[in-house]
Amino acid sequence: MPTFEVLGLHFGISKTEANDTFHYWLEILRKVLPSSLLEQVEKHDSDYAIAIELLTEFQLIVDSMEQPRARPSEIRSKKVFFR
């Protein structure tokens, strides 16, 4: 995966070692940190239904504001190149 290649380059290790280290810590974090409400009740149908009903009472707001980035257009870059 390119993500592990980037991590490997960033930390000076191979992508395989980055992958192994990530999954090693992922297991530890899953044991230490509490699971989500859905993960806790997914094996019990009645509890799962109650959790879904509770979650529908909340409204999720996502901030997805885009910010403009200055990028030269293809025409401008060609004009500069051929001058």
N, CA, C and O atoms as a CHARMM CRD file, in Angstrom:
* protein
*
  332
    1    1 MET  N      0.84200  -1.18300   0.00000 PROA 1      0.00000
    2    1 MET  CA     0.00000   0.00000   0.00000 PROA 1      0.00000
    3    1 MET  C      0.88500   1.24400   0.00000 PROA 1      0.00000
    4    1 MET  O      1.88800   1.28600   0.71200 PROA 1      0.00000
    5    2 PRO  N      0.53100   2.24100  -0.77600 PROA 2      0.00000
    6    2 PRO  CA     1.33700   3.46700  -0.80300 PROA 2      0.00000
    7    2 PRO  C      1.44400   4.13400   0.55700 PROA 2      0.00000
    8    2 PRO  O      2.45500   4.77300   0.85200 PROA 2      0.00000
    9    3 THR  N      0.42500   3.99900   1.38600 PROA 3      0.00000
   10    3 THR  CA     0.45700   4.61800   2.71100 PROA 3      0.00000
   11    3 THR  C      1.62400   4.09200   3.52300 PROA 3      0.00000
   12    3 THR  O      2.32400   4.86600   4.17700 PROA 3      0.00000
   13    4 PHE  N      1.83900   2.79700   3.49100 PROA 4      0.00000
   14    4 PHE  CA     2.93100   2.20900   4.25700 PROA 4      0.00000
   15    4 PHE  C      4.28100   2.53300   3.62700 PROA 4      0.00000
   16    4 PHE  O      5.29000   2.60100   4.33000 PROA 4      0.00000
   17    5 GLU  N      4.31100   2.73300   2.30900 PROA 5      0.00000
   18    5 GLU  CA     5.54500   3.17600   1.66800 PROA 5      0.00000
   19    5 GLU  C      5.92300   4.55800   2.18200 PROA 5      0.00000
   20    5 GLU  O      7.08400   4.81300   2.49900 PROA 5      0.00000
   21    6 VAL  N      4.93900   5.44700   2.26200 PROA 6      0.00000
   22    6 VAL  CA     5.18400   6.80700   2.75100 PROA 6      0.00000
   23    6 VAL  C      5.61400   6.77100   4.21000 PROA 6      0.00000
   24    6 VAL  O      6.56600   7.45100   4.59300 PROA 6      0.00000
   25    7 LEU  N      4.91900   5.98200   5.03000 PROA 7      0.00000
   26    7 LEU  CA     5.31600   5.85300   6.44300 PROA 7      0.00000
   27    7 LEU  C      6.73800   5.31800   6.56100 PROA 7      0.00000
   28    7 LEU  O      7.53000   5.80000   7.37100 PROA 7      0.00000
   29    8 GLY  N      7.04600   4.32800   5.75400 PROA 8      0.00000
   30    8 GLY  CA     8.39100   3.75900   5.77400 PROA 8      0.00000
   31    8 GLY  C      9.44600   4.78800   5.41200 PROA 8      0.00000
   32    8 GLY  O     10.48000   4.88200   6.07300 PROA 8      0.00000
   33    9 LEU  N      9.19100   5.55600   4.36800 PROA 9      0.00000
   34    9 LEU  CA    10.13600   6.60100   3.97500 PROA 9      0.00000
   35    9 LEU  C     10.27300   7.66100   5.05800 PROA 9      0.00000
   36    9 LEU  O     11.37400   8.12600   5.35300 PROA 9      0.00000
   37   10 HSD  N      9.14700   8.03500   5.64300 PROA 10     0.00000
   38   10 HSD  CA     9.14900   9.07700   6.67900 PROA 10     0.00000
   39   10 HSD  C      9.95900   8.66500   7.90400 PROA 10     0.00000
   40   10 HSD  O     10.68300   9.48100   8.47300 PROA 10     0.00000
   41   11 PHE  N      9.83900   7.40000   8.31000 PROA 11     0.00000
   42   11 PHE  CA    10.51700   6.94000   9.51700 PROA 11     0.00000
   43   11 PHE  C     11.79600   6.15300   9.23100 PROA 11     0.00000
   44   11 PHE  O     12.44400   5.65800  10.15300 PROA 11     0.00000
   45   12 GLY  N     12.15600   6.03900   7.95500 PROA 12     0.00000
   46   12 GLY  CA    13.39700   5.36100   7.60800 PROA 12     0.00000
   47   12 GLY  C     13.35000   3.85800   7.79700 PROA 12     0.00000
   48   12 GLY  O     14.34900   3.25000   8.18100 PROA 12     0.00000
   49   13 ILE  N     12.19400   3.24800   7.53000 PROA 13     0.00000
   50   13 ILE  CA    12.03600   1.79300   7.63700 PROA 13     0.00000
   51   13 ILE  C     11.38400   1.28700   6.35900 PROA 13     0.00000
   52   13 ILE  O     10.93200   2.07700   5.52900 PROA 13     0.00000
   53   14 SER  N     11.33800  -0.02400   6.20500 PROA 14     0.00000
   54   14 SER  CA    10.70200  -0.59500   5.01100 PROA 14     0.00000
   55   14 SER  C      9.18800  -0.51200   5.13100 PROA 14     0.00000
   56   14 SER  O      8.64400  -0.35800   6.22500 PROA 14     0.00000
   57   15 LYS  N      8.51100  -0.61700   3.98000 PROA 15     0.00000
   58   15 LYS  CA     7.04500  -0.57200   4.01800 PROA 15     0.00000
   59   15 LYS  C      6.48800  -1.78500   4.76200 PROA 15     0.00000
   60   15 LYS  O      5.43300  -1.69200   5.38900 PROA 15     0.00000
   61   16 THR  N      7.17700  -2.90900   4.70000 PROA 16     0.00000
   62   16 THR  CA     6.73800  -4.10300   5.42900 PROA 16     0.00000
   63   16 THR  C      6.82200  -3.87300   6.93900 PROA 16     0.00000
   64   16 THR  O      5.91500  -4.23600   7.68800 PROA 16     0.00000
   65   17 GLU  N      7.92500  -3.26500   7.36700 PROA 17     0.00000
   66   17 GLU  CA     8.06500  -2.98000   8.79800 PROA 17     0.00000
   67   17 GLU  C      7.04200  -1.94700   9.25900 PROA 17     0.00000
   68   17 GLU  O      6.52500  -2.04400  10.37300 PROA 17     0.00000
   69   18 ALA  N      6.74300  -0.95700   8.41200 PROA 18     0.00000
   70   18 ALA  CA     5.72300   0.04100   8.74000 PROA 18     0.00000
   71   18 ALA  C      4.35800  -0.62900   8.88200 PROA 18     0.00000
   72   18 ALA  O      3.60000  -0.31700   9.80000 PROA 18     0.00000
   73   19 ASN  N      4.05100  -1.54300   7.97700 PROA 19     0.00000
   74   19 ASN  CA     2.78200  -2.27600   8.02000 PROA 19     0.00000
   75   19 ASN  C      2.70500  -3.12300   9.28800 PROA 19     0.00000
   76   19 ASN  O      1.69800  -3.10500   9.99500 PROA 19     0.00000
   77   20 ASP  N      3.77100  -3.86000   9.56700 PROA 20     0.00000
   78   20 ASP  CA     3.79300  -4.72400  10.76000 PROA 20     0.00000
   79   20 ASP  C      3.64700  -3.90600  12.03900 PROA 20     0.00000
   80   20 ASP  O      2.90100  -4.28800  12.94200 PROA 20     0.00000
   81   21 THR  N      4.35600  -2.78200  12.11700 PROA 21     0.00000
   82   21 THR  CA     4.30200  -1.93100  13.30600 PROA 21     0.00000
   83   21 THR  C      2.91300  -1.34500  13.48700 PROA 21     0.00000
   84   21 THR  O      2.39700  -1.30300  14.60400 PROA 21     0.00000
   85   22 PHE  N      2.30000  -0.89200  12.39300 PROA 22     0.00000
   86   22 PHE  CA     0.94800  -0.34100  12.45000 PROA 22     0.00000
   87   22 PHE  C     -0.03300  -1.36800  13.00300 PROA 22     0.00000
   88   22 PHE  O     -0.80800  -1.06300  13.90900 PROA 22     0.00000
   89   23 HSD  N     -0.00300  -2.57500  12.46400 PROA 23     0.00000
   90   23 HSD  CA    -0.95100  -3.59900  12.89700 PROA 23     0.00000
   91   23 HSD  C     -0.64900  -4.08900  14.32000 PROA 23     0.00000
   92   23 HSD  O     -1.56200  -4.48700  15.04500 PROA 23     0.00000
   93   24 TYR  N      0.61500  -4.06100  14.71600 PROA 24     0.00000
   94   24 TYR  CA     0.97700  -4.40800  16.08900 PROA 24     0.00000
   95   24 TYR  C      0.31600  -3.43200  17.05800 PROA 24     0.00000
   96   24 TYR  O     -0.32000  -3.84800  18.02700 PROA 24     0.00000
   97   25 TRP  N      0.46800  -2.12700  16.79500 PROA 25     0.00000
   98   25 TRP  CA    -0.10600  -1.11600  17.68000 PROA 25     0.00000
   99   25 TRP  C     -1.61900  -1.07500  17.58200 PROA 25     0.00000
  100   25 TRP  O     -2.28800  -0.74700  18.56100 PROA 25     0.00000
  101   26 LEU  N     -2.17000  -1.39700  16.42800 PROA 26     0.00000
  102   26 LEU  CA    -3.62200  -1.41800  16.27000 PROA 26     0.00000
  103   26 LEU  C     -4.25400  -2.43700  17.21500 PROA 26     0.00000
  104   26 LEU  O     -5.28200  -2.16500  17.83300 PROA 26     0.00000
  105   27 GLU  N     -3.63800  -3.60500  17.32100 PROA 27     0.00000
  106   27 GLU  CA    -4.14500  -4.62800  18.25000 PROA 27     0.00000
  107   27 GLU  C     -4.11400  -4.12700  19.69500 PROA 27     0.00000
  108   27 GLU  O     -5.07400  -4.31500  20.44100 PROA 27     0.00000
  109   28 ILE  N     -3.01800  -3.49400  20.08200 PROA 28     0.00000
  110   28 ILE  CA    -2.87800  -2.97600  21.44900 PROA 28     0.00000
  111   28 ILE  C     -3.92600  -1.89800  21.71200 PROA 28     0.00000
  112   28 ILE  O     -4.57600  -1.90700  22.75700 PROA 28     0.00000
  113   29 LEU  N     -4.09300  -0.96800  20.76700 PROA 29     0.00000
  114   29 LEU  CA    -5.05400   0.11200  20.95100 PROA 29     0.00000
  115   29 LEU  C     -6.48300  -0.41000  21.02500 PROA 29     0.00000
  116   29 LEU  O     -7.29400   0.12100  21.78400 PROA 29     0.00000
  117   30 ARG  N     -6.80200  -1.44100  20.25000 PROA 30     0.00000
  118   30 ARG  CA    -8.15300  -2.02800  20.31400 PROA 30     0.00000
  119   30 ARG  C     -8.43500  -2.64300  21.68000 PROA 30     0.00000
  120   30 ARG  O     -9.57300  -2.63100  22.14800 PROA 30     0.00000
  121   31 LYS  N     -7.39500  -3.18100  22.31900 PROA 31     0.00000
  122   31 LYS  CA    -7.57800  -3.77100  23.65200 PROA 31     0.00000
  123   31 LYS  C     -7.68200  -2.69900  24.73100 PROA 31     0.00000
  124   31 LYS  O     -8.44500  -2.85100  25.68500 PROA 31     0.00000
  125   32 VAL  N     -6.91800  -1.61500  24.58700 PROA 32     0.00000
  126   32 VAL  CA    -6.83400  -0.57900  25.62200 PROA 32     0.00000
  127   32 VAL  C     -7.98700   0.41200  25.53900 PROA 32     0.00000
  128   32 VAL  O     -8.56200   0.78200  26.56300 PROA 32     0.00000
  129   33 LEU  N     -8.32700   0.84300  24.33700 PROA 33     0.00000
  130   33 LEU  CA    -9.36500   1.86100  24.16500 PROA 33     0.00000
  131   33 LEU  C    -10.74500   1.22200  24.10100 PROA 33     0.00000
  132   33 LEU  O    -10.88600   0.10000  23.61600 PROA 33     0.00000
  133   34 PRO  N    -11.75500   1.91900  24.58300 PROA 34     0.00000
  134   34 PRO  CA   -13.11100   1.35300  24.52200 PROA 34     0.00000
  135   34 PRO  C    -13.60500   1.28100  23.08000 PROA 34     0.00000
  136   34 PRO  O    -13.28500   2.13400  22.25200 PROA 34     0.00000
  137   35 SER  N    -14.38100   0.25700  22.80300 PROA 35     0.00000
  138   35 SER  CA   -14.94200   0.11200  21.46600 PROA 35     0.00000
  139   35 SER  C    -16.13900   1.03600  21.31100 PROA 35     0.00000
  140   35 SER  O    -16.66400   1.56600  22.29000 PROA 35     0.00000
  141   36 SER  N    -16.55400   1.21600  20.08500 PROA 36     0.00000
  142   36 SER  CA   -17.70800   2.07400  19.84100 PROA 36     0.00000
  143   36 SER  C    -18.97600   1.38100  20.32800 PROA 36     0.00000
  144   36 SER  O    -18.98700   0.17700  20.58300 PROA 36     0.00000
  145   37 LEU  N    -20.02100   2.15300  20.44800 PROA 37     0.00000
  146   37 LEU  CA   -21.30600   1.61000  20.89500 PROA 37     0.00000
  147   37 LEU  C    -21.76900   0.48200  19.97900 PROA 37     0.00000
  148   37 LEU  O    -22.23800  -0.55000  20.46000 PROA 37     0.00000
  149   38 LEU  N    -21.64400   0.66400  18.67300 PROA 38     0.00000
  150   38 LEU  CA   -22.09700  -0.37600  17.74000 PROA 38     0.00000
  151   38 LEU  C    -21.27400  -1.65400  17.87100 PROA 38     0.00000
  152   38 LEU  O    -21.83000  -2.75000  17.79700 PROA 38     0.00000
  153   39 GLU  N    -19.95200  -1.53300  18.06700 PROA 39     0.00000
  154   39 GLU  CA   -19.12100  -2.72400  18.24000 PROA 39     0.00000
  155   39 GLU  C    -19.48600  -3.47500  19.51500 PROA 39     0.00000
  156   39 GLU  O    -19.40300  -4.70200  19.55600 PROA 39     0.00000
  157   40 GLN  N    -19.88800  -2.75000  20.55100 PROA 40     0.00000
  158   40 GLN  CA   -20.23200  -3.38600  21.81600 PROA 40     0.00000
  159   40 GLN  C    -21.51600  -4.20200  21.71600 PROA 40     0.00000
  160   40 GLN  O    -21.65100  -5.21700  22.39900 PROA 40     0.00000
  161   41 VAL  N    -22.46100  -3.78100  20.87800 PROA 41     0.00000
  162   41 VAL  CA   -23.77600  -4.43300  20.85400 PROA 41     0.00000
  163   41 VAL  C    -24.05200  -5.22400  19.58000 PROA 41     0.00000
  164   41 VAL  O    -25.14000  -5.78100  19.43900 PROA 41     0.00000
  165   42 GLU  N    -23.10700  -5.29000  18.65400 PROA 42     0.00000
  166   42 GLU  CA   -23.39000  -5.91700  17.36800 PROA 42     0.00000
  167   42 GLU  C    -23.73500  -7.41100  17.46200 PROA 42     0.00000
  168   42 GLU  O    -24.38100  -7.94700  16.56200 PROA 42     0.00000
  169   43 LYS  N    -23.32000  -8.07600  18.51800 PROA 43     0.00000
  170   43 LYS  CA   -23.60300  -9.50900  18.65900 PROA 43     0.00000
  171   43 LYS  C    -24.96300  -9.78900  19.29600 PROA 43     0.00000
  172   43 LYS  O    -25.43500 -10.92600  19.28000 PROA 43     0.00000
  173   44 HSD  N    -25.58800  -8.76200  19.85400 PROA 44     0.00000
  174   44 HSD  CA   -26.88100  -8.93300  20.52000 PROA 44     0.00000
  175   44 HSD  C    -27.92100  -8.11900  19.74700 PROA 44     0.00000
  176   44 HSD  O    -27.91200  -6.88900  19.78100 PROA 44     0.00000
  177   45 ASP  N    -28.81000  -8.81700  19.05600 PROA 45     0.00000
  178   45 ASP  CA   -29.78400  -8.15200  18.17800 PROA 45     0.00000
  179   45 ASP  C    -30.65100  -7.12700  18.89900 PROA 45     0.00000
  180   45 ASP  O    -30.89500  -6.04300  18.36800 PROA 45     0.00000
  181   46 SER  N    -31.11600  -7.45200  20.09000 PROA 46     0.00000
  182   46 SER  CA   -32.00400  -6.52000  20.79100 PROA 46     0.00000
  183   46 SER  C    -31.24700  -5.25800  21.20800 PROA 46     0.00000
  184   46 SER  O    -31.76500  -4.14900  21.07400 PROA 46     0.00000
  185   47 ASP  N    -30.03200  -5.42700  21.70800 PROA 47     0.00000
  186   47 ASP  CA   -29.22400  -4.26700  22.08800 PROA 47     0.00000
  187   47 ASP  C    -28.84300  -3.44500  20.86300 PROA 47     0.00000
  188   47 ASP  O    -28.78200  -2.21700  20.92900 PROA 47     0.00000
  189   48 TYR  N    -28.59000  -4.11500  19.75600 PROA 48     0.00000
  190   48 TYR  CA   -28.22200  -3.42900  18.51900 PROA 48     0.00000
  191   48 TYR  C    -29.37400  -2.54300  18.04400 PROA 48     0.00000
  192   48 TYR  O    -29.15900  -1.40500  17.62800 PROA 48     0.00000
  193   49 ALA  N    -30.58800  -3.06800  18.10700 PROA 49     0.00000
  194   49 ALA  CA   -31.76300  -2.29000  17.69300 PROA 49     0.00000
  195   49 ALA  C    -31.94400  -1.05900  18.57400 PROA 49     0.00000
  196   49 ALA  O    -32.28200   0.01800  18.08200 PROA 49     0.00000
  197   50 ILE  N    -31.71900  -1.21900  19.87000 PROA 50     0.00000
  198   50 ILE  CA   -31.83200  -0.08400  20.79300 PROA 50     0.00000
  199   50 ILE  C    -30.75700   0.95900  20.48200 PROA 50     0.00000
  200   50 ILE  O    -31.03300   2.15900  20.49200 PROA 50     0.00000
  201   51 ALA  N    -29.53900   0.50500  20.20700 PROA 51     0.00000
  202   51 ALA  CA   -28.44300   1.43700  19.88600 PROA 51     0.00000
  203   51 ALA  C    -28.74600   2.20900  18.60700 PROA 51     0.00000
  204   51 ALA  O    -28.51700   3.41700  18.54600 PROA 51     0.00000
  205   52 ILE  N    -29.25700   1.52800  17.58500 PROA 52     0.00000
  206   52 ILE  CA   -29.60100   2.19700  16.33300 PROA 52     0.00000
  207   52 ILE  C    -30.69300   3.23800  16.57800 PROA 52     0.00000
  208   52 ILE  O    -30.63300   4.34100  16.03500 PROA 52     0.00000
  209   53 GLU  N    -31.67400   2.89500  17.38000 PROA 53     0.00000
  210   53 GLU  CA   -32.75300   3.83600  17.69600 PROA 53     0.00000
  211   53 GLU  C    -32.19600   5.06200  18.43000 PROA 53     0.00000
  212   53 GLU  O    -32.58500   6.19100  18.13200 PROA 53     0.00000
  213   54 LEU  N    -31.29900   4.84900  19.37500 PROA 54     0.00000
  214   54 LEU  CA   -30.68800   5.96700  20.10100 PROA 54     0.00000
  215   54 LEU  C    -29.85200   6.85300  19.17400 PROA 54     0.00000
  216   54 LEU  O    -29.88200   8.07900  19.27500 PROA 54     0.00000
  217   55 LEU  N    -29.11100   6.21600  18.27800 PROA 55     0.00000
  218   55 LEU  CA   -28.24400   6.98500  17.38200 PROA 55     0.00000
  219   55 LEU  C    -29.02800   7.80700  16.36400 PROA 55     0.00000
  220   55 LEU  O    -28.51900   8.81300  15.87200 PROA 55     0.00000
  221   56 THR  N    -30.24600   7.40600  16.03900 PROA 56     0.00000
  222   56 THR  CA   -31.03700   8.17600  15.07800 PROA 56     0.00000
  223   56 THR  C    -31.55100   9.47900  15.68600 PROA 56     0.00000
  224   56 THR  O    -32.03200  10.35000  14.96100 PROA 56     0.00000
  225   57 GLU  N    -31.45600   9.62100  16.99600 PROA 57     0.00000
  226   57 GLU  CA   -31.88800  10.85500  17.65200 PROA 57     0.00000
  227   57 GLU  C    -30.85300  11.97100  17.50300 PROA 57     0.00000
  228   57 GLU  O    -31.17100  13.13700  17.73500 PROA 57     0.00000
  229   58 PHE  N    -29.62500  11.63100  17.12100 PROA 58     0.00000
  230   58 PHE  CA   -28.56300  12.62100  17.00600 PROA 58     0.00000
  231   58 PHE  C    -28.41700  13.08900  15.56400 PROA 58     0.00000
  232   58 PHE  O    -28.72800  12.35900  14.62200 PROA 58     0.00000
  233   59 GLN  N    -27.94500  14.30600  15.41300 PROA 59     0.00000
  234   59 GLN  CA   -27.71300  14.86000  14.08600 PROA 59     0.00000
  235   59 GLN  C    -26.20400  15.00800  13.90300 PROA 59     0.00000
  236   59 GLN  O    -25.52000  15.59600  14.74100 PROA 59     0.00000
  237   60 LEU  N    -25.70200  14.47300  12.81000 PROA 60     0.00000
  238   60 LEU  CA   -24.27800  14.54700  12.51100 PROA 60     0.00000
  239   60 LEU  C    -24.02300  15.74200  11.60600 PROA 60     0.00000
  240   60 LEU  O    -24.63500  15.86900  10.54600 PROA 60     0.00000
  241   61 ILE  N    -23.13300  16.60200  12.02000 PROA 61     0.00000
  242   61 ILE  CA   -22.77500  17.76900  11.22300 PROA 61     0.00000
  243   61 ILE  C    -21.33600  17.58900  10.76600 PROA 61     0.00000
  244   61 ILE  O    -20.43700  17.38400  11.58200 PROA 61     0.00000
  245   62 VAL  N    -21.12400  17.66600   9.46200 PROA 62     0.00000
  246   62 VAL  CA   -19.79800  17.49600   8.88600 PROA 62     0.00000
  247   62 VAL  C    -19.37800  18.80200   8.23400 PROA 62     0.00000
  248   62 VAL  O    -20.08500  19.33100   7.37600 PROA 62     0.00000
  249   63 ASP  N    -18.23800  19.31600   8.63900 PROA 63     0.00000
  250   63 ASP  CA   -17.70400  20.54100   8.04200 PROA 63     0.00000
  251   63 ASP  C    -16.83700  20.13500   6.86000 PROA 63     0.00000
  252   63 ASP  O    -15.74800  19.58900   7.03400 PROA 63     0.00000
  253   64 SER  N    -17.32100  20.40100   5.68000 PROA 64     0.00000
  254   64 SER  CA   -16.57500  20.00600   4.48700 PROA 64     0.00000
  255   64 SER  C    -16.26600  21.21000   3.60500 PROA 64     0.00000
  256   64 SER  O    -16.31600  21.12200   2.37800 PROA 64     0.00000
  257   65 MET  N    -15.94900  22.32400   4.23500 PROA 65     0.00000
  258   65 MET  CA   -15.65200  23.53800   3.49600 PROA 65     0.00000
  259   65 MET  C    -14.38400  23.36000   2.67300 PROA 65     0.00000
  260   65 MET  O    -13.34100  22.95400   3.18600 PROA 65     0.00000
  261   66 GLU  N    -14.49300  23.66600   1.41000 PROA 66     0.00000
  262   66 GLU  CA   -13.32700  23.57800   0.54200 PROA 66     0.00000
  263   66 GLU  C    -12.61800  24.92100   0.51000 PROA 66     0.00000
  264   66 GLU  O    -13.24900  25.97800   0.53100 PROA 66     0.00000
  265   67 GLN  N    -11.31900  24.85900   0.45900 PROA 67     0.00000
  266   67 GLN  CA   -10.54200  26.08800   0.37200 PROA 67     0.00000
  267   67 GLN  C     -9.84700  26.12900  -0.97900 PROA 67     0.00000
  268   67 GLN  O     -9.26800  25.13600  -1.42000 PROA 67     0.00000
  269   68 PRO  N     -9.90700  27.28900  -1.63800 PROA 68     0.00000
  270   68 PRO  CA    -9.28400  27.37600  -2.95500 PROA 68     0.00000
  271   68 PRO  C     -7.75800  27.26000  -2.86900 PROA 68     0.00000
  272   68 PRO  O     -7.13800  27.71800  -1.90900 PROA 68     0.00000
  273   69 ARG  N     -7.18200  26.64900  -3.87400 PROA 69     0.00000
  274   69 ARG  CA    -5.73200  26.52900  -3.95300 PROA 69     0.00000
  275   69 ARG  C     -5.28300  27.12600  -5.27500 PROA 69     0.00000
  276   69 ARG  O     -5.87800  26.86200  -6.32000 PROA 69     0.00000
  277   70 ALA  N     -4.25000  27.91700  -5.22500 PROA 70     0.00000
  278   70 ALA  CA    -3.74000  28.53500  -6.44200 PROA 70     0.00000
  279   70 ALA  C     -2.99200  27.49100  -7.25800 PROA 70     0.00000
  280   70 ALA  O     -1.98200  26.94400  -6.81300 PROA 70     0.00000
  281   71 ARG  N     -3.49500  27.22500  -8.44900 PROA 71     0.00000
  282   71 ARG  CA    -2.86100  26.26600  -9.35200 PROA 71     0.00000
  283   71 ARG  C     -2.78300  26.89800 -10.73400 PROA 71     0.00000
  284   71 ARG  O     -3.77400  27.43700 -11.22700 PROA 71     0.00000
  285   72 PRO  N     -1.62900  26.83800 -11.35200 PROA 72     0.00000
  286   72 PRO  CA    -1.54400  27.41500 -12.69000 PROA 72     0.00000
  287   72 PRO  C     -2.35900  26.58100 -13.67000 PROA 72     0.00000
  288   72 PRO  O     -2.36400  25.35200 -13.61500 PROA 72     0.00000
  289   73 SER  N     -3.03900  27.27200 -14.55700 PROA 73     0.00000
  290   73 SER  CA    -3.81700  26.53800 -15.55500 PROA 73     0.00000
  291   73 SER  C     -2.87000  25.93500 -16.58100 PROA 73     0.00000
  292   73 SER  O     -1.71100  26.34000 -16.68100 PROA 73     0.00000
  293   74 GLU  N     -3.35600  24.98600 -17.32600 PROA 74     0.00000
  294   74 GLU  CA    -2.53500  24.30700 -18.32400 PROA 74     0.00000
  295   74 GLU  C     -2.05000  25.29600 -19.38200 PROA 74     0.00000
  296   74 GLU  O     -0.90700  25.20900 -19.82800 PROA 74     0.00000
  297   75 ILE  N     -2.89700  26.22100 -19.78200 PROA 75     0.00000
  298   75 ILE  CA    -2.54000  27.20000 -20.81100 PROA 75     0.00000
  299   75 ILE  C     -1.41800  28.10900 -20.30500 PROA 75     0.00000
  300   75 ILE  O     -0.45900  28.36500 -21.03400 PROA 75     0.00000
  301   76 ARG  N     -1.52200  28.58800 -19.08900 PROA 76     0.00000
  302   76 ARG  CA    -0.47500  29.45700 -18.53300 PROA 76     0.00000
  303   76 ARG  C      0.85500  28.73500 -18.45900 PROA 76     0.00000
  304   76 ARG  O      1.89100  29.30400 -18.80300 PROA 76     0.00000
  305   77 SER  N      0.83700  27.49200 -18.01600 PROA 77     0.00000
  306   77 SER  CA     2.09200  26.76000 -17.86700 PROA 77     0.00000
  307   77 SER  C      2.73200  26.50400 -19.23300 PROA 77     0.00000
  308   77 SER  O      3.95900  26.50400 -19.33900 PROA 77     0.00000
  309   78 LYS  N      1.92600  26.28500 -20.28600 PROA 78     0.00000
  310   78 LYS  CA     2.47000  26.09600 -21.62100 PROA 78     0.00000
  311   78 LYS  C      3.07700  27.38900 -22.15300 PROA 78     0.00000
  312   78 LYS  O      4.12800  27.35100 -22.79300 PROA 78     0.00000
  313   79 LYS  N      2.43900  28.53900 -21.90300 PROA 79     0.00000
  314   79 LYS  CA     2.95700  29.82000 -22.37000 PROA 79     0.00000
  315   79 LYS  C      4.31800  30.09500 -21.71600 PROA 79     0.00000
  316   79 LYS  O      5.25000  30.54600 -22.38200 PROA 79     0.00000
  317   80 VAL  N      4.42400  29.82600 -20.43300 PROA 80     0.00000
  318   80 VAL  CA     5.68900  30.07300 -19.74000 PROA 80     0.00000
  319   80 VAL  C      6.75800  29.12700 -20.26200 PROA 80     0.00000
  320   80 VAL  O      7.91600  29.52200 -20.40100 PROA 80     0.00000
  321   81 PHE  N      6.39400  27.90500 -20.54700 PROA 81     0.00000
  322   81 PHE  CA     7.34200  26.90100 -21.01000 PROA 81     0.00000
  323   81 PHE  C      7.89600  27.26200 -22.38700 PROA 81     0.00000
  324   81 PHE  O      9.08800  27.07600 -22.63000 PROA 81     0.00000
  325   82 PHE  N      7.06100  27.77200 -23.29100 PROA 82     0.00000
  326   82 PHE  CA     7.48400  28.03200 -24.66200 PROA 82     0.00000
  327   82 PHE  C      8.07000  29.42100 -24.87700 PROA 82     0.00000
  328   82 PHE  O      8.47200  29.72700 -25.99900 PROA 82     0.00000
  329   83 ARG  N      8.13700  30.25200 -23.88900 PROA 83     0.00000
  330   83 ARG  CA     8.69600  31.60000 -24.07400 PROA 83     0.00000
  331   83 ARG  C     10.15300  31.59500 -24.31200 PROA 83     0.00000
  332   83 ARG  O     10.75400  32.65500 -24.48400 PROA 83     0.00000
